[in-house]
Every structure is written in structure tokens, then in C-alpha cells.
PDB file of C-alpha atoms and ligand atoms in Angstrom:
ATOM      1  CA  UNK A   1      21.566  -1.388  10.488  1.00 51.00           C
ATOM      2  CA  UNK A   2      21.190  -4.874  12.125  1.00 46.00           C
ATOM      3  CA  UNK A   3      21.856  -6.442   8.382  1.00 53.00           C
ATOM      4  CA  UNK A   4      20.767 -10.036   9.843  1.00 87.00           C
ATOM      5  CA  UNK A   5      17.574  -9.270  10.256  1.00 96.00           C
ATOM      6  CA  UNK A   6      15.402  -8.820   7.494  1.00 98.00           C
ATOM      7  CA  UNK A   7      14.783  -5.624   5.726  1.00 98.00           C
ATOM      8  CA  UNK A   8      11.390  -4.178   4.562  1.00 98.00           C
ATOM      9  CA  UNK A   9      10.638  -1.068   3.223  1.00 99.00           C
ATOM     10  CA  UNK A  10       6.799   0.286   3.070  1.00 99.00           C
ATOM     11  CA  UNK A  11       6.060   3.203   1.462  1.00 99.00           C
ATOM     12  CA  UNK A  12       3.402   5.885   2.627  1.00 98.00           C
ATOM     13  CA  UNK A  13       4.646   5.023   6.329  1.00 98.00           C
ATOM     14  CA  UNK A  14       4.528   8.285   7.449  1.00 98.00           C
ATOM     15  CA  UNK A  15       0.784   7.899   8.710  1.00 98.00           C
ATOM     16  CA  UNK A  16      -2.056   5.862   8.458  1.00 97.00           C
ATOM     17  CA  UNK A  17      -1.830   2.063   7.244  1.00 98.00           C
ATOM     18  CA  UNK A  18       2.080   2.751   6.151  1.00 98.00           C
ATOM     19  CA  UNK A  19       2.538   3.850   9.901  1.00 98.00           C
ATOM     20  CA  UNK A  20       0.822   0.918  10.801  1.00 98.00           C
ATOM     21  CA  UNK A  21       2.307  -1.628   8.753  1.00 98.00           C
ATOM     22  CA  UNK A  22       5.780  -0.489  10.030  1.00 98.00           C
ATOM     23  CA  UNK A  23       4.457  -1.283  13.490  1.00 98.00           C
ATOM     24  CA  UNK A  24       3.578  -4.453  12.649  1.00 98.00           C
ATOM     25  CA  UNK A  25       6.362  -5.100  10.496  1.00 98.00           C
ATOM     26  CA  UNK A  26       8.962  -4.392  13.723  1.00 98.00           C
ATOM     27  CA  UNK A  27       7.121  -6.545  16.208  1.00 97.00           C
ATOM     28  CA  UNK A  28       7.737  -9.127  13.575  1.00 98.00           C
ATOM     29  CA  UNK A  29      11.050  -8.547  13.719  1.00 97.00           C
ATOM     30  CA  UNK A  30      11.969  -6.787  11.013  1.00 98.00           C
ATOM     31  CA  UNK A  31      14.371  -3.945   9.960  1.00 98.00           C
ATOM     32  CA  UNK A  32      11.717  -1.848   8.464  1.00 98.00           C
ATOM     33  CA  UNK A  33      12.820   1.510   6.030  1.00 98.00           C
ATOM     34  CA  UNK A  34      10.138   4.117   6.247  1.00 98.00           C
ATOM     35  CA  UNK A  35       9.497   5.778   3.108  1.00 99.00           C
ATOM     36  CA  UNK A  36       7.213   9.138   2.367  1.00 99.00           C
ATOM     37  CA  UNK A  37       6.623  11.912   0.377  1.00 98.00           C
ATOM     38  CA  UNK A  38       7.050  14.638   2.834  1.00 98.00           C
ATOM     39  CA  UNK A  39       9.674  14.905   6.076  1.00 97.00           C
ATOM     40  CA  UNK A  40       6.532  15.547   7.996  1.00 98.00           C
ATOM     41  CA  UNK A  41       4.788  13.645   9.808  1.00 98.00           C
ATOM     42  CA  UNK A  42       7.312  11.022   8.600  1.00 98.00           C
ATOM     43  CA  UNK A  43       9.716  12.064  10.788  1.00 98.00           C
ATOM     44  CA  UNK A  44       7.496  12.468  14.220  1.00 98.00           C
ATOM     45  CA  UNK A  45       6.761   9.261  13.586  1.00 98.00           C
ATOM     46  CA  UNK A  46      10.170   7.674  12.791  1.00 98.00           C
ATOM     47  CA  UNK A  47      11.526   9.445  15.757  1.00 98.00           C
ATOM     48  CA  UNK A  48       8.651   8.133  18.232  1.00 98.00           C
ATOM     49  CA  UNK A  49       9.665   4.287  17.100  1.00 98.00           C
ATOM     50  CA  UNK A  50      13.011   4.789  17.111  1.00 96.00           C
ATOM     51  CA  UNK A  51      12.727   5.761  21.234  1.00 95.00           C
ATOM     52  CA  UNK A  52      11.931   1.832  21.286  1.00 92.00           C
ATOM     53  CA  UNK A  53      13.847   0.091  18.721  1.00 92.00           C
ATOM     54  CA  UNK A  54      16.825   0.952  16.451  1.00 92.00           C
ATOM     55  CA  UNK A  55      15.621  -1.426  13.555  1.00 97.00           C
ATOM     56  CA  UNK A  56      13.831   1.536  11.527  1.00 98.00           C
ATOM     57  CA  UNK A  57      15.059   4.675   9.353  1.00 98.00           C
ATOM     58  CA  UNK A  58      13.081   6.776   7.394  1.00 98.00           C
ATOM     59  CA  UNK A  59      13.809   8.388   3.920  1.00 98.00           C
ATOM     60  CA  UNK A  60      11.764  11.293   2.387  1.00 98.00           C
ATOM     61  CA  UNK A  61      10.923  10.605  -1.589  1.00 98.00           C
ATOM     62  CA  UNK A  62       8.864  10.518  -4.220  1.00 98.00           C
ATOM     63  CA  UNK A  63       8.119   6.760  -5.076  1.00 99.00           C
ATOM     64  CA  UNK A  64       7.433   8.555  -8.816  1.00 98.00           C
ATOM     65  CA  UNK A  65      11.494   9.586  -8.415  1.00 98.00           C
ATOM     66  CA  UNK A  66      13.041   6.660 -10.233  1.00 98.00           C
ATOM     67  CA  UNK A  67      16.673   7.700  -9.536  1.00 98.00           C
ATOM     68  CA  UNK A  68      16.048   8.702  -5.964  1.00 98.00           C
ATOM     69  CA  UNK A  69      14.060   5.082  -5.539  1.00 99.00           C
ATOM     70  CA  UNK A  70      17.177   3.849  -6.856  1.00 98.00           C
ATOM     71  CA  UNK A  71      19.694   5.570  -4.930  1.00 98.00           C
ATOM     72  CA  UNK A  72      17.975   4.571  -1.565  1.00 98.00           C
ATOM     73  CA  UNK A  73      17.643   0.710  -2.783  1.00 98.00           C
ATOM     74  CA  UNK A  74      21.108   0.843  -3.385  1.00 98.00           C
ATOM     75  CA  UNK A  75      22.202   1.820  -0.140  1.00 98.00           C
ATOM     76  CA  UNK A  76      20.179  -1.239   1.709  1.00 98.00           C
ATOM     77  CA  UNK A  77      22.190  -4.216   2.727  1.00 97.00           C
ATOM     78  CA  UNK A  78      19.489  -6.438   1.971  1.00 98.00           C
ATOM     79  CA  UNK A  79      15.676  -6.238   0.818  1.00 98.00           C
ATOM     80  CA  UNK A  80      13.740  -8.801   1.848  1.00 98.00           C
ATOM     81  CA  UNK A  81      10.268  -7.099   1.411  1.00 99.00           C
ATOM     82  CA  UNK A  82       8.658  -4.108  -0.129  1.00 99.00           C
ATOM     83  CA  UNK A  83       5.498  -2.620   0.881  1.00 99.00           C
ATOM     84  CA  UNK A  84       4.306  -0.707  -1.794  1.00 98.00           C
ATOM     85  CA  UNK A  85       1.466   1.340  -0.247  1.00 98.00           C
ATOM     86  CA  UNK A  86       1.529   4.957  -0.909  1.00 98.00           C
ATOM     87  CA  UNK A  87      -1.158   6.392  -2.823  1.00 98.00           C
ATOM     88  CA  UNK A  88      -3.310   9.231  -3.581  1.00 97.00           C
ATOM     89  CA  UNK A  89      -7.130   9.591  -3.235  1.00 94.00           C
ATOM     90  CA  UNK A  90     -10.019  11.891  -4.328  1.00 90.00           C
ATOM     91  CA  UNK A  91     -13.327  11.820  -4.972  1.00 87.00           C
ATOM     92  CA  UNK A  92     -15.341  13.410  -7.994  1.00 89.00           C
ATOM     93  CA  UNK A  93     -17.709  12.053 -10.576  1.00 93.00           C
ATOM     94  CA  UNK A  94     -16.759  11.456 -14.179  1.00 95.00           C
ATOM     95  CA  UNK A  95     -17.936  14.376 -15.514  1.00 96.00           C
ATOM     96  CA  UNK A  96     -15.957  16.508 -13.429  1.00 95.00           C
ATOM     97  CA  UNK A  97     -12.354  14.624 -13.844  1.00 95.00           C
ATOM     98  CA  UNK A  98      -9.838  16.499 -15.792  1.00 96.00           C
ATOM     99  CA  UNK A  99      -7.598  14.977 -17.588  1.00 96.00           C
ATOM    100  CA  UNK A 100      -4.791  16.047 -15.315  1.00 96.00           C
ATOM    101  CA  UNK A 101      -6.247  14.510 -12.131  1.00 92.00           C
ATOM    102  CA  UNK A 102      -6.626  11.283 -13.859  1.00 95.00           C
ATOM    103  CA  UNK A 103      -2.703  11.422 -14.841  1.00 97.00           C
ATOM    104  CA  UNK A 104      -1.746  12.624 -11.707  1.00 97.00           C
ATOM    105  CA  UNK A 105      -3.607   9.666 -10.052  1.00 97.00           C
ATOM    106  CA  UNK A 106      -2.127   7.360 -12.341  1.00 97.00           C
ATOM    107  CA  UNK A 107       1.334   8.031 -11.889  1.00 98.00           C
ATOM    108  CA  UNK A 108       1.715   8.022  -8.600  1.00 98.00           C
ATOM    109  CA  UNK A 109      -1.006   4.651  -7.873  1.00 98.00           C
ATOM    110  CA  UNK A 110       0.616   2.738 -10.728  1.00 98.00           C
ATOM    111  CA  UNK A 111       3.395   4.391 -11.664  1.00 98.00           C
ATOM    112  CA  UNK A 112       5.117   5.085  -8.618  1.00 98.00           C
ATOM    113  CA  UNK A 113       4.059   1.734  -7.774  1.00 98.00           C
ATOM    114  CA  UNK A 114       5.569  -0.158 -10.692  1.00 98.00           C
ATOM    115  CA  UNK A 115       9.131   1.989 -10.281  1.00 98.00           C
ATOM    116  CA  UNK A 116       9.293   0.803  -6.661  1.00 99.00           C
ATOM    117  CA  UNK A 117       8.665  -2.642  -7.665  1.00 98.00           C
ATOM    118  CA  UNK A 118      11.034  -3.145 -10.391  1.00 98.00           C
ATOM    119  CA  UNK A 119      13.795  -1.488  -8.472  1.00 98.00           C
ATOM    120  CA  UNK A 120      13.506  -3.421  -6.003  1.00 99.00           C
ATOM    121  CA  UNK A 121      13.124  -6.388  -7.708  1.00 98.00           C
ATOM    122  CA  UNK A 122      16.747  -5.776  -9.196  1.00 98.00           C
ATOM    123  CA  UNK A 123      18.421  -6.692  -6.382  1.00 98.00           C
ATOM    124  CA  UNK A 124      15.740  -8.782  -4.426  1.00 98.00           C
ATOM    125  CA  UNK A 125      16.784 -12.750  -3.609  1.00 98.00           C
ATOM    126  CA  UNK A 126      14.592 -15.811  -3.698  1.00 98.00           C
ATOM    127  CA  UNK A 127      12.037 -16.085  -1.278  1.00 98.00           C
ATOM    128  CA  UNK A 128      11.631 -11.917  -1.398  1.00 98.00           C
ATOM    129  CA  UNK A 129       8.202 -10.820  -0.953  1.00 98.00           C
ATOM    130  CA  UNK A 130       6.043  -7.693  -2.808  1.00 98.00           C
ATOM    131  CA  UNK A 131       3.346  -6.509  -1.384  1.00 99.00           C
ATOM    132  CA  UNK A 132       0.705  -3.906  -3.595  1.00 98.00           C
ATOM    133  CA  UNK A 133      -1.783  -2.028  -1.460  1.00 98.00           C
ATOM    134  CA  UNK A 134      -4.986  -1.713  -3.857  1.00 98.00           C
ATOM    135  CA  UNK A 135      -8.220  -1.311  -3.046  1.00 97.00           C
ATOM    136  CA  UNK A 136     -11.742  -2.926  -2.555  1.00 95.00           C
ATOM    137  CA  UNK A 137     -12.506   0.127  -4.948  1.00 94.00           C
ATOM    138  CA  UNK A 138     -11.153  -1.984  -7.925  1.00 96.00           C
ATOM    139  CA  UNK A 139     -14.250  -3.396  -8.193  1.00 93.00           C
ATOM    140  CA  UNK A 140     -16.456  -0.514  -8.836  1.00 90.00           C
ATOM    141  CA  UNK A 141     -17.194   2.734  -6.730  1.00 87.00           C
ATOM    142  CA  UNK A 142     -19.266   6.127  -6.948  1.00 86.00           C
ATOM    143  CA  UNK A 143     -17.679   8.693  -8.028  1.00 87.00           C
ATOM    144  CA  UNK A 144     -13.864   7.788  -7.505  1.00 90.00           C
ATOM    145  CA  UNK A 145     -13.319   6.687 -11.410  1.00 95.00           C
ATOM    146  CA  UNK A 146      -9.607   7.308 -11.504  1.00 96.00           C
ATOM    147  CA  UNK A 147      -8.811   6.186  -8.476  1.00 96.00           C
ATOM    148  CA  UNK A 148     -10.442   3.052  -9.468  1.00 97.00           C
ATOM    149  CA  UNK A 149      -8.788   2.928 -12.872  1.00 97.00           C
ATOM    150  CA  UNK A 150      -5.355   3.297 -10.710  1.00 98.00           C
ATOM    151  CA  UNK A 151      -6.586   0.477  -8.368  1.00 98.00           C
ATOM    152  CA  UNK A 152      -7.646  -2.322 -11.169  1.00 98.00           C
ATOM    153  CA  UNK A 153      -4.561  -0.907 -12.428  1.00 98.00           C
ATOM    154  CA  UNK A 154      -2.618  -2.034  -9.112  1.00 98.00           C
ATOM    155  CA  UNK A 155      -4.343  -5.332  -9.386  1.00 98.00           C
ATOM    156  CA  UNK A 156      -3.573  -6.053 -13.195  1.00 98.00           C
ATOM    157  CA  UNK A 157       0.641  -5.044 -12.044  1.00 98.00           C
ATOM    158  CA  UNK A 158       0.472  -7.175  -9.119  1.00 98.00           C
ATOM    159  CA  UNK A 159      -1.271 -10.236 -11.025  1.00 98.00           C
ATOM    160  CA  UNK A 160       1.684  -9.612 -14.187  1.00 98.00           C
ATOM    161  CA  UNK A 161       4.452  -9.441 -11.958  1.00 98.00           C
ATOM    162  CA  UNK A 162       3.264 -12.684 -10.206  1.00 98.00           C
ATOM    163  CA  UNK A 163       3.862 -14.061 -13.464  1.00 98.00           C
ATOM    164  CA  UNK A 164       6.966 -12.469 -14.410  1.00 98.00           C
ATOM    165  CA  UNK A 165       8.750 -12.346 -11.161  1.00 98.00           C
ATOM    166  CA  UNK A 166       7.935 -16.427 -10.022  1.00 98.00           C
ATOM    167  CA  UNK A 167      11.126 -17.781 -11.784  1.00 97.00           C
ATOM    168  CA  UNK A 168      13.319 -15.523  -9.799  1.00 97.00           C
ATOM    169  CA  UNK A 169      11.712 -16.478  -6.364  1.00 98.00           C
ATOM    170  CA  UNK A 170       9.918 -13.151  -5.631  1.00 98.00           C
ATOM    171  CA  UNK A 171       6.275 -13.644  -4.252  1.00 98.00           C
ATOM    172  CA  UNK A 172       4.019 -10.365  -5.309  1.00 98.00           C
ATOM    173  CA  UNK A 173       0.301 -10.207  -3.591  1.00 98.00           C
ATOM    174  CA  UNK A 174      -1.927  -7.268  -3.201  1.00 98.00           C
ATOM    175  CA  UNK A 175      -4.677  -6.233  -0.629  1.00 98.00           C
ATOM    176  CA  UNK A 176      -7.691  -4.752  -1.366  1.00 98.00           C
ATOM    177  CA  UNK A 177      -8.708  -2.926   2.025  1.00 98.00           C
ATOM    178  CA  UNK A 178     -12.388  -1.386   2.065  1.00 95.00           C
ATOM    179  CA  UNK A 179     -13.273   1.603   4.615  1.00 95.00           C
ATOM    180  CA  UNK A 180     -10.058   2.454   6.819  1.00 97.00           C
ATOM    181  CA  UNK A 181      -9.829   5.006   9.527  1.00 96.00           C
ATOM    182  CA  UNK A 182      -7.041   6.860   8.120  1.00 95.00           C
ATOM    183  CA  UNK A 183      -6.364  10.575   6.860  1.00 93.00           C
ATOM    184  CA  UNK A 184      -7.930   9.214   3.307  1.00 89.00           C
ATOM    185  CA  UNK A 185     -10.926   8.142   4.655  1.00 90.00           C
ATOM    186  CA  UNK A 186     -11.433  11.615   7.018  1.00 92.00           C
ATOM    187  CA  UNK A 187     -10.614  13.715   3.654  1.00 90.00           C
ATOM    188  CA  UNK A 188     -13.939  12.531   2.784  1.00 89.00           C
ATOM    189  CA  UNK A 189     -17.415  15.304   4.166  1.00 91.00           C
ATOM    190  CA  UNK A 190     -18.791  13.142   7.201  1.00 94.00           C
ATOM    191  CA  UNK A 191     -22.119  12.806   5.099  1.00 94.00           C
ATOM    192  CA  UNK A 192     -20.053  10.509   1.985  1.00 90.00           C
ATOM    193  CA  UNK A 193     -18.321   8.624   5.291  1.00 93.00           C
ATOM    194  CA  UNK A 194     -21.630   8.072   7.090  1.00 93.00           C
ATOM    195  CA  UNK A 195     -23.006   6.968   3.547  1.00 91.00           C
ATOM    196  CA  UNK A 196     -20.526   4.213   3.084  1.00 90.00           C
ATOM    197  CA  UNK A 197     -20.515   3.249   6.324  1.00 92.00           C
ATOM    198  CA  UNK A 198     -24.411   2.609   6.232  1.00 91.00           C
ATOM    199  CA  UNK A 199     -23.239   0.410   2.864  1.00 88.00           C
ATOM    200  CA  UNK A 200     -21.180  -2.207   4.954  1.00 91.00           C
ATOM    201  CA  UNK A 201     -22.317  -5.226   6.034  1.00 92.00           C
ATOM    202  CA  UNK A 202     -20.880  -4.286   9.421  1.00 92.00           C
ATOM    203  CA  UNK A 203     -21.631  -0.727   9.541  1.00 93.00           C
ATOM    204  CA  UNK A 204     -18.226  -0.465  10.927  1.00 94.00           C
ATOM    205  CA  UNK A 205     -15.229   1.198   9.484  1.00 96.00           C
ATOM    206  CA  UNK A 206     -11.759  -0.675   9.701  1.00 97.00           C
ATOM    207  CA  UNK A 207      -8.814   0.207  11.586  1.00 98.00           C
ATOM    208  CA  UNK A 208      -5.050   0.646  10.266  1.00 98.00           C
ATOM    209  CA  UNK A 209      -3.764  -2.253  11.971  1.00 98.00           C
ATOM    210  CA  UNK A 210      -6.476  -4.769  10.359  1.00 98.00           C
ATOM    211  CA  UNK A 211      -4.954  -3.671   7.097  1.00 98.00           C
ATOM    212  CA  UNK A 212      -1.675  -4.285   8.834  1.00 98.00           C
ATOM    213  CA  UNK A 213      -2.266  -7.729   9.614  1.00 98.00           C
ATOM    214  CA  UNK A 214      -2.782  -8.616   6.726  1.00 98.00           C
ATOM    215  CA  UNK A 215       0.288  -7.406   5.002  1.00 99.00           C
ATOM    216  CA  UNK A 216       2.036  -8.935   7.528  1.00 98.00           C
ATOM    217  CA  UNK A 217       0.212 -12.577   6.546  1.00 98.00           C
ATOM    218  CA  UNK A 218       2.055 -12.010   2.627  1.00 98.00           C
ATOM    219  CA  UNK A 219       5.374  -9.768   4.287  1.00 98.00           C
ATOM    220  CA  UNK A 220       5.740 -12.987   6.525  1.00 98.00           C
ATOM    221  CA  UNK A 221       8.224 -15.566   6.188  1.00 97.00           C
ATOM    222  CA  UNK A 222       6.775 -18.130   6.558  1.00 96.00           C
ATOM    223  CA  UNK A 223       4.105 -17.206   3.852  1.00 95.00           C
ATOM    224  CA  UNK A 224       5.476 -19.367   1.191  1.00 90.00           C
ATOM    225  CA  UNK A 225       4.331 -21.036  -2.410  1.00 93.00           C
ATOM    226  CA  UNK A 226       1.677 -17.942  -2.315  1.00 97.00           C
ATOM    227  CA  UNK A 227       1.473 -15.326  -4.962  1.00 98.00           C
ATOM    228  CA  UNK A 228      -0.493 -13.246  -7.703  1.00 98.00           C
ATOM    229  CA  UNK A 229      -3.242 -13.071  -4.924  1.00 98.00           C
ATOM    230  CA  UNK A 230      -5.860 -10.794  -3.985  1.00 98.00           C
ATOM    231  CA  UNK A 231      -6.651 -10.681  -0.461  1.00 98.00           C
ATOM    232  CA  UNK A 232      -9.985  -8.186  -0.268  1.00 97.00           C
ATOM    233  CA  UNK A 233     -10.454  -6.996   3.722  1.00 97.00           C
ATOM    234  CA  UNK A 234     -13.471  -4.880   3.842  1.00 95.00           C
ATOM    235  CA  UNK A 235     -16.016  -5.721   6.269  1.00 94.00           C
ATOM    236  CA  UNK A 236     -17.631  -7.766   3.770  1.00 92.00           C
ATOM    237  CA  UNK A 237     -18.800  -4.983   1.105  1.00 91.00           C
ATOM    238  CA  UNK A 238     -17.370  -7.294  -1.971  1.00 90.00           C
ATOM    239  CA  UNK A 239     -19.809  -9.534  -1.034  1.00 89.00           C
ATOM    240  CA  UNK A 240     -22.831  -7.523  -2.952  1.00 80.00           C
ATOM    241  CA  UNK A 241     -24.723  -7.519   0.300  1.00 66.00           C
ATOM    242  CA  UNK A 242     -25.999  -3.729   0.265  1.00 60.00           C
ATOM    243  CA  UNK A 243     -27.681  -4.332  -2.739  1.00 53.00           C
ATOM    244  CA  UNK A 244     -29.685  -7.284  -1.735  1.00 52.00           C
TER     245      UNK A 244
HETATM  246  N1  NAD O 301      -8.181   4.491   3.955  1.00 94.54           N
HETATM  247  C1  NAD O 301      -8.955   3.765   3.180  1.00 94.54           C
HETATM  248  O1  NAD O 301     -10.201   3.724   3.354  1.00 94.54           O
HETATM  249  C2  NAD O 301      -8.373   2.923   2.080  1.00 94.54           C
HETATM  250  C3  NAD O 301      -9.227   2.042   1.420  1.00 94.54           C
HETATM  251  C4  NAD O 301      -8.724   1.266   0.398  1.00 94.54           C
HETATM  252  C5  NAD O 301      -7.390   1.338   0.048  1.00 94.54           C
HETATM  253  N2  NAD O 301      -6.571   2.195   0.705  1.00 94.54           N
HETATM  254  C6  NAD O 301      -5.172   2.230   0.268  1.00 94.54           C
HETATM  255  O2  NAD O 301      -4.330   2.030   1.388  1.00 94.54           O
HETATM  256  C7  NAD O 301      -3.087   2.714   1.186  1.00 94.54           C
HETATM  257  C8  NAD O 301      -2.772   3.620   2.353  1.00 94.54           C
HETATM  258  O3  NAD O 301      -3.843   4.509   2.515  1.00 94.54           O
HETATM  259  P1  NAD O 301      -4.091   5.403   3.813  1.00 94.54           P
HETATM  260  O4  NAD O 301      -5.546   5.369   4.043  1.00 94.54           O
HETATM  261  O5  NAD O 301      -3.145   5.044   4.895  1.00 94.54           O
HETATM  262  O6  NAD O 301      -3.762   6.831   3.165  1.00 94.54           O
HETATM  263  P2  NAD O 301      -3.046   8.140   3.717  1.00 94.54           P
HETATM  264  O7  NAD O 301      -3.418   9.203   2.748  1.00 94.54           O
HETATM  265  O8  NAD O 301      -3.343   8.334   5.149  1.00 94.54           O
HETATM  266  O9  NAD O 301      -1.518   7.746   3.549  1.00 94.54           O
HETATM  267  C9  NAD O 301      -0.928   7.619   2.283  1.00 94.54           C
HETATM  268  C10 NAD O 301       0.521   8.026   2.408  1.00 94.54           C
HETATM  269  O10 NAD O 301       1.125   7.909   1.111  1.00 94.54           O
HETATM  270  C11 NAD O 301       2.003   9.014   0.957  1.00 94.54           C
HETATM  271  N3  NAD O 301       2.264   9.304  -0.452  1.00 94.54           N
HETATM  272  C12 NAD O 301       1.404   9.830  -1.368  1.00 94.54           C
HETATM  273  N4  NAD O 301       2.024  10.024  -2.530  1.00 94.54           N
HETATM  274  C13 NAD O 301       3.325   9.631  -2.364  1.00 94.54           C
HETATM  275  C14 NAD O 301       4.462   9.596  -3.210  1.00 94.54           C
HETATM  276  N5  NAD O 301       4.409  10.036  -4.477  1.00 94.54           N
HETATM  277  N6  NAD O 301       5.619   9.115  -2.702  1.00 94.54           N
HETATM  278  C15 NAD O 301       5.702   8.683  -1.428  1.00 94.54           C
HETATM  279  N7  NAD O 301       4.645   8.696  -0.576  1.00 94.54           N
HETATM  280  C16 NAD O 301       3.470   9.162  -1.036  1.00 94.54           C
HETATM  281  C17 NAD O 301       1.265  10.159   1.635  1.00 94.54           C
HETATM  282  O11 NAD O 301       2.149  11.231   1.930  1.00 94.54           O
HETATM  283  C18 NAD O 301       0.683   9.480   2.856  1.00 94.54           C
HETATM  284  O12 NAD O 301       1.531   9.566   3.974  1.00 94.54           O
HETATM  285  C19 NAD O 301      -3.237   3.456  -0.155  1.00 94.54           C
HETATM  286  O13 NAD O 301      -2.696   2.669  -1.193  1.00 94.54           O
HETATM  287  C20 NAD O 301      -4.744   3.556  -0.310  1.00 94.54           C
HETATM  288  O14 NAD O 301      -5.135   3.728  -1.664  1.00 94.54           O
HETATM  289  C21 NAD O 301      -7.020   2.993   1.708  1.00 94.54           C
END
């Protein structure tokens, strides 16, 4: 590993926004450690990047697996950045949710989330940067309540360890993306995706790399005396306009 570059690891890279982040992430020079649940499509992926560019690895873990989050941290020169997007998604209405889907959904949004965090704020420097993936879905949402339990949930951790982490140097912002292109999205019957579409204000549906951008505005640098922020990017939708 080039160890004088700087390092950031995003979880969930195997695909979607993860994938894309880590794209960004390299152009911007960075050493980036791909993290993911599964080898597969991880791997692919890794492989394909590392044909141009021998700044990026990729680990298979849980980020629920405190001591394997651990042992990986440990074994990094450097962390400069942490990307904490992995998640999991499904729909259902409130009267359907078992108990065991909200805990699953918990642990891994928050949970997971909060163990990669405070890892890697053990051995972070000054000037490090955390960055939470949430979602627009924070706000409210049909038929998604613990997903947006987990993603207020995201908020509230990024907002406390804002707080918590400022003395020590470490800037921690979230994004809250709205309608992506991604696996997530598709996992959704094309009647739900055509419904939400019809609900934004630009009857579009966002691309990996927008999300990407702006993780790369809070990853950056040069993105200084910023944190504890919420930076929503979804078409508009937050603005109320469908129901007007
Ligand atoms: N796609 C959207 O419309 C949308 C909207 C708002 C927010 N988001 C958020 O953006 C982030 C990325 O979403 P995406 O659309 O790329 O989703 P995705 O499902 O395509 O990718 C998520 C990745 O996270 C990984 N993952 C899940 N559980 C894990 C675990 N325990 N440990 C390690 N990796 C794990 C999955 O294997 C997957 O590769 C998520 O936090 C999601 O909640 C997505």
C-alpha cells in the first residue's frame, strides 16, 4: 500500500453507491479499502479497478463483526476517512413488520454503523473525516418504518458523534440521498419505482455517482471546519413539493 497517500475505507463498495464512491474516491487520489458483506460482486469489482490502479484492496466482512472490523482497522497504515455506507433496505407497512425485521434493520443501519465508526475513530488523527450514508427517508416515508427508524437513527449518531468526536479533530457528516439507481432501488416492483418517481420534483431518479460526489465534497481534504451536517441530495423531494 502506497502509505503516503491517504487511506479511505467505504463500506457496501461492492456495488452500487459504495462502488461508486470508491471510484470517486481513487480519482481523488486516494488509497481506498473496499469493504462488503459478501466476496461477490466485491471481488469482480475490486479486480476490474485494480487493472487500472494499485491504490485499492478489498476485504469481505460484516460491518456488525466488531472484532473482524477491528482486525482489518488494525492492519491499515493510516485512516484518513471512513465511508460508512452499507445498509439494508425493505419495504412493508407497519402492520406487517415483525419484530425481527425491525432488529435486523437496526443492527446492521445503526449498529454496524456505529461499530465502524468508533473503531475507526480509535486510531483516526486530526483532520480525519466520517462520512454516514442516511437517507432522505429520515424524514418520513410509506411503508419503510424501520428503515426509517434506522435512518433518523443514522442521523441522530452522526449529529452525537459531531459532538463527541470535534475535540479530537475528526469531522463526521451524513448524506441523505433520495431515489438512486442502484440494486436497492430495482428491489423495489416497477409500479412502487414508477410511483416515487412521479413524487419527485424532477421525475428523475439519481445516479450512483451524484451520491458519490457528494461524499467526496465531506471525504475531501480540503473540506475543513465542517461537521454534524446533513447534506439531503434528492431531486428536491425534501422540499414538500408533491404535496402542494
Ligand atoms: N438507492 C437508493 O435509492 C438509496 C436512497 C437513500 C439512501 N440510500 C443509502 O445509500 C447506501 C447505499 O445504498 P445502495 O443503493 O448502493 O444499496 P445496495 O443494496 O446496492 O448496496 C448496499 C451494499 O451494502 C452491503 N451490505 C449490507 N449489509 C452489510 C453488512 N452487514 N456488512 C457489510 N456490507 C453490507 C451490501 O452487500 C451491498 O453491497 C445505503 O446506506 C442506503 O440506505 C440508498
Amino acid at each position: 500500500m502506497a502509505n503516503e497517500k491517504e487511506v479511505a475505507l467505504v463500506t457496501g463498495a461492492g456495488r452500487g453507491i459504495g462502488l461508486a464512491t470508491t471510484k470517486r474516491l481513487l480519482e481523488d487520489g486516494f488509497h481506498v479499502v473496499m469493504v462488503d458483506l459478501a466476496d461477490e460482486p466485491l471481488a469482480t469489482n475490486a479486480a476490474a479497478l485494480k487493472a487500472a490502479s494499485n491504490s485499492v484492496e478489498h476485504h469481505a466482512l460484516s460491518i456488525t463483526d466488531r472484532p473482524a472490523v477491528a482486525k482489518l482497522i488494525a492492519s491499515l497504515p493510516r485512516l484518513d476517512v471512513l465511508v460508512n455506507n452499507a445498509a439494508v433496505f425493505w419495504d412493508g407497512k407497519f402492520d406487517a413488520v415483525t419484530e425481527d425485521d425491525f432488529r435486523q434493520m437496526y443492527d446492521v443501519n445503526v449498529v454496524g454503523t456505529f461499530v465502524m465508526a468508533q473503531e475507526a475513530a480509535k486510531v483516526m488523527k486530526r483532520g480525519a473525516r466520517i462520512v454516514n450514508v442516511a437517507s432522505r427517508a429520515y424524514l418520513a416515508g410509506y411503508a419503510h418504518s424501520p428503515y426509517i427508524t434506522s435512518k433518523a437513527g443514522a442521523v441522530g449518531l452522526t449529529r452525537g458523534m459531531a459532538i463527541d468526536l470535534a475535540e479530537k479533530g475528526i469531522f463526521v457528516n451524513a448524506i441523505a440521498p433520495g431515489l438512486i439507481e442502484t440494486d436497492m432501488f430495482r428491489s423495489l416492483t416497477p409500479e412502487r419505482q414508477a410511483e416515487l418517481i412521479a413524487k419527485q420534483p424532477t421525475k428523475e431518479v439519481g445516479q450512483p455517482e451524484d451520491i458519490a460526489n457528494g461524499i467526496a465534497f465531506f471525504a475531501s481534504p480540503r473540506t475543513r471546519n465542517v461537521t454534524g451536517q446533513i447534506l439531503t441530495l434528492d431531486g428536491g423531494r425534501s422540499m414538500g413539493i408533491s404535496i402542494y
